[in-house]
mmCIF file with all atom_site columns, C-alpha atoms in Angstrom:
data_model
loop_
_atom_site.group_PDB
_atom_site.id
_atom_site.type_symbol
_atom_site.label_atom_id
_atom_site.label_alt_id
_atom_site.label_comp_id
_atom_site.label_asym_id
_atom_site.label_entity_id
_atom_site.label_seq_id
_atom_site.pdbx_PDB_ins_code
_atom_site.Cartn_x
_atom_site.Cartn_y
_atom_site.Cartn_z
_atom_site.occupancy
_atom_site.B_iso_or_equiv
_atom_site.pdbx_formal_charge
_atom_site.auth_seq_id
_atom_site.auth_comp_id
_atom_site.auth_asym_id
_atom_site.auth_atom_id
_atom_site.pdbx_PDB_model_num
ATOM 1  C CA . MET A 1 1  ? 105.928 -49.126 -183.741 1.00 53.00 ? 10 MET A CA 1
ATOM 2  C CA . ALA A 1 2  ? 109.131 -47.118 -183.558 1.00 63.00 ? 11 ALA A CA 1
ATOM 3  C CA . ILE A 1 3  ? 108.810 -43.372 -183.798 1.00 80.00 ? 12 ILE A CA 1
ATOM 4  C CA . ASN A 1 4  ? 110.602 -41.534 -186.573 1.00 88.00 ? 13 ASN A CA 1
ATOM 5  C CA . TRP A 1 5  ? 112.393 -38.209 -186.535 1.00 90.00 ? 14 TRP A CA 1
ATOM 6  C CA . ASP A 1 6  ? 109.817 -36.508 -188.756 1.00 93.00 ? 15 ASP A CA 1
ATOM 7  C CA . GLN A 1 7  ? 107.286 -37.157 -185.991 1.00 93.00 ? 16 GLN A CA 1
ATOM 8  C CA . ILE A 1 8  ? 109.690 -35.879 -183.335 1.00 94.00 ? 17 ILE A CA 1
ATOM 9  C CA . LYS A 1 9  ? 110.511 -32.747 -185.340 1.00 94.00 ? 18 LYS A CA 1
ATOM 10 C CA . GLY A 1 10 ? 106.826 -32.072 -186.021 1.00 95.00 ? 19 GLY A CA 1
ATOM 11 C CA . ASN A 1 11 ? 105.974 -32.367 -182.321 1.00 95.00 ? 20 ASN A CA 1
ATOM 12 C CA . TRP A 1 12 ? 109.172 -30.902 -180.899 1.00 96.00 ? 21 TRP A CA 1
ATOM 13 C CA . LYS A 1 13 ? 107.471 -29.082 -178.005 1.00 94.00 ? 22 LYS A CA 1
ATOM 14 C CA . GLN A 1 14 ? 106.032 -32.386 -176.792 1.00 93.00 ? 23 GLN A CA 1
ATOM 15 C CA . PHE A 1 15 ? 109.228 -34.368 -177.272 1.00 95.00 ? 24 PHE A CA 1
ATOM 16 C CA . SER A 1 16 ? 111.601 -31.708 -175.969 1.00 96.00 ? 25 SER A CA 1
ATOM 17 C CA . GLY A 1 17 ? 110.357 -32.343 -172.435 1.00 96.00 ? 26 GLY A CA 1
ATOM 18 C CA . LYS A 1 18 ? 111.173 -36.033 -172.786 1.00 95.00 ? 27 LYS A CA 1
ATOM 19 C CA . ILE A 1 19 ? 114.598 -35.164 -174.204 1.00 96.00 ? 28 ILE A CA 1
ATOM 20 C CA . ARG A 1 20 ? 115.153 -32.829 -171.241 1.00 96.00 ? 29 ARG A CA 1
ATOM 21 C CA . GLN A 1 21 ? 114.204 -35.607 -168.804 1.00 97.00 ? 30 GLN A CA 1
ATOM 22 C CA . GLN A 1 22 ? 116.507 -38.108 -170.488 1.00 97.00 ? 31 GLN A CA 1
ATOM 23 C CA . TRP A 1 23 ? 119.481 -35.763 -170.848 1.00 98.00 ? 32 TRP A CA 1
ATOM 24 C CA . GLY A 1 24 ? 119.180 -33.187 -168.070 1.00 98.00 ? 33 GLY A CA 1
ATOM 25 C CA . GLN A 1 25 ? 122.532 -31.557 -168.805 1.00 98.00 ? 34 GLN A CA 1
ATOM 26 C CA . LEU A 1 26 ? 121.201 -30.073 -172.048 1.00 98.00 ? 35 LEU A CA 1
ATOM 27 C CA . THR A 1 27 ? 120.314 -26.402 -171.613 1.00 97.00 ? 36 THR A CA 1
ATOM 28 C CA . ASP A 1 28 ? 117.070 -24.777 -172.710 1.00 96.00 ? 37 ASP A CA 1
ATOM 29 C CA . ASP A 1 29 ? 119.017 -22.905 -175.393 1.00 98.00 ? 38 ASP A CA 1
ATOM 30 C CA . GLU A 1 30 ? 120.446 -26.179 -176.691 1.00 98.00 ? 39 GLU A CA 1
ATOM 31 C CA . ILE A 1 31 ? 116.982 -27.757 -176.716 1.00 98.00 ? 40 ILE A CA 1
ATOM 32 C CA . ASP A 1 32 ? 115.736 -24.784 -178.766 1.00 97.00 ? 41 ASP A CA 1
ATOM 33 C CA . GLU A 1 33 ? 118.721 -25.058 -181.116 1.00 98.00 ? 42 GLU A CA 1
ATOM 34 C CA . ILE A 1 34 ? 118.173 -28.807 -181.645 1.00 98.00 ? 43 ILE A CA 1
ATOM 35 C CA . ALA A 1 35 ? 114.531 -28.207 -182.668 1.00 97.00 ? 44 ALA A CA 1
ATOM 36 C CA . GLY A 1 36 ? 114.045 -31.842 -183.667 1.00 96.00 ? 45 GLY A CA 1
ATOM 37 C CA . ASN A 1 37 ? 117.263 -32.135 -185.678 1.00 97.00 ? 46 ASN A CA 1
ATOM 38 C CA . ARG A 1 38 ? 118.732 -35.544 -184.918 1.00 96.00 ? 47 ARG A CA 1
ATOM 39 C CA . ASP A 1 39 ? 122.280 -34.699 -186.019 1.00 97.00 ? 48 ASP A CA 1
ATOM 40 C CA . ILE A 1 40 ? 122.422 -31.583 -183.839 1.00 98.00 ? 49 ILE A CA 1
ATOM 41 C CA . LEU A 1 41 ? 121.131 -33.607 -180.883 1.00 98.00 ? 50 LEU A CA 1
ATOM 42 C CA . VAL A 1 42 ? 123.818 -36.255 -181.397 1.00 98.00 ? 51 VAL A CA 1
ATOM 43 C CA . GLY A 1 43 ? 126.464 -33.510 -181.486 1.00 99.00 ? 52 GLY A CA 1
ATOM 44 C CA . LYS A 1 44 ? 125.113 -31.878 -178.318 1.00 98.00 ? 53 LYS A CA 1
ATOM 45 C CA . LEU A 1 45 ? 125.103 -35.227 -176.494 1.00 99.00 ? 54 LEU A CA 1
ATOM 46 C CA . GLN A 1 46 ? 128.733 -35.728 -177.480 1.00 99.00 ? 55 GLN A CA 1
ATOM 47 C CA . GLU A 1 47 ? 129.692 -32.253 -176.231 1.00 98.00 ? 56 GLU A CA 1
ATOM 48 C CA . ARG A 1 48 ? 127.665 -32.255 -173.003 1.00 98.00 ? 57 ARG A CA 1
ATOM 49 C CA . TYR A 1 49 ? 128.381 -35.801 -171.905 1.00 98.00 ? 58 TYR A CA 1
ATOM 50 C CA . GLY A 1 50 ? 131.867 -36.297 -173.336 1.00 98.00 ? 59 GLY A CA 1
ATOM 51 C CA . ILE A 1 51 ? 130.850 -39.409 -175.252 1.00 99.00 ? 60 ILE A CA 1
ATOM 52 C CA . GLY A 1 52 ? 131.679 -40.599 -178.750 1.00 99.00 ? 61 GLY A CA 1
ATOM 53 C CA . ARG A 1 53 ? 129.334 -40.451 -181.706 1.00 98.00 ? 62 ARG A CA 1
ATOM 54 C CA . GLU A 1 54 ? 128.574 -44.189 -181.556 1.00 98.00 ? 63 GLU A CA 1
ATOM 55 C CA . GLU A 1 55 ? 127.574 -43.979 -177.883 1.00 99.00 ? 64 GLU A CA 1
ATOM 56 C CA . ALA A 1 56 ? 125.430 -40.899 -178.531 1.00 98.00 ? 65 ALA A CA 1
ATOM 57 C CA . GLU A 1 57 ? 123.733 -42.698 -181.435 1.00 97.00 ? 66 GLU A CA 1
ATOM 58 C CA . ARG A 1 58 ? 123.123 -45.761 -179.253 1.00 98.00 ? 67 ARG A CA 1
ATOM 59 C CA . GLN A 1 59 ? 121.599 -43.719 -176.450 1.00 97.00 ? 68 GLN A CA 1
ATOM 60 C CA . LEU A 1 60 ? 119.385 -41.895 -178.927 1.00 96.00 ? 69 LEU A CA 1
ATOM 61 C CA . GLU A 1 61 ? 118.242 -45.140 -180.516 1.00 95.00 ? 70 GLU A CA 1
ATOM 62 C CA . ASP A 1 62 ? 117.418 -46.590 -177.086 1.00 95.00 ? 71 ASP A CA 1
ATOM 63 C CA . PHE A 1 63 ? 115.489 -43.409 -176.285 1.00 94.00 ? 72 PHE A CA 1
ATOM 64 C CA . THR A 1 64 ? 113.423 -43.406 -179.485 1.00 93.00 ? 73 THR A CA 1
ATOM 65 C CA . ASN A 1 65 ? 112.705 -47.128 -179.129 1.00 92.00 ? 74 ASN A CA 1
ATOM 66 C CA . SER A 1 66 ? 111.300 -46.441 -175.656 1.00 91.00 ? 75 SER A CA 1
ATOM 67 C CA . LEU A 1 67 ? 108.796 -43.853 -176.924 1.00 85.00 ? 76 LEU A CA 1
#
């Protein structure tokens, strides 16, 4: 069963470690700012990794499907 963003937001402390492992260039401050907000995370991935929105969305979908 795929996880949804309400679950991620509700358990952000647990999931933030997995996000940090997946995307190590995100700073602790950025992780705190994201706080389970999918759109902010997509934006941060675009900024940090210099990728387009579609690529950020794809990576995020792959990540959530692996949970």
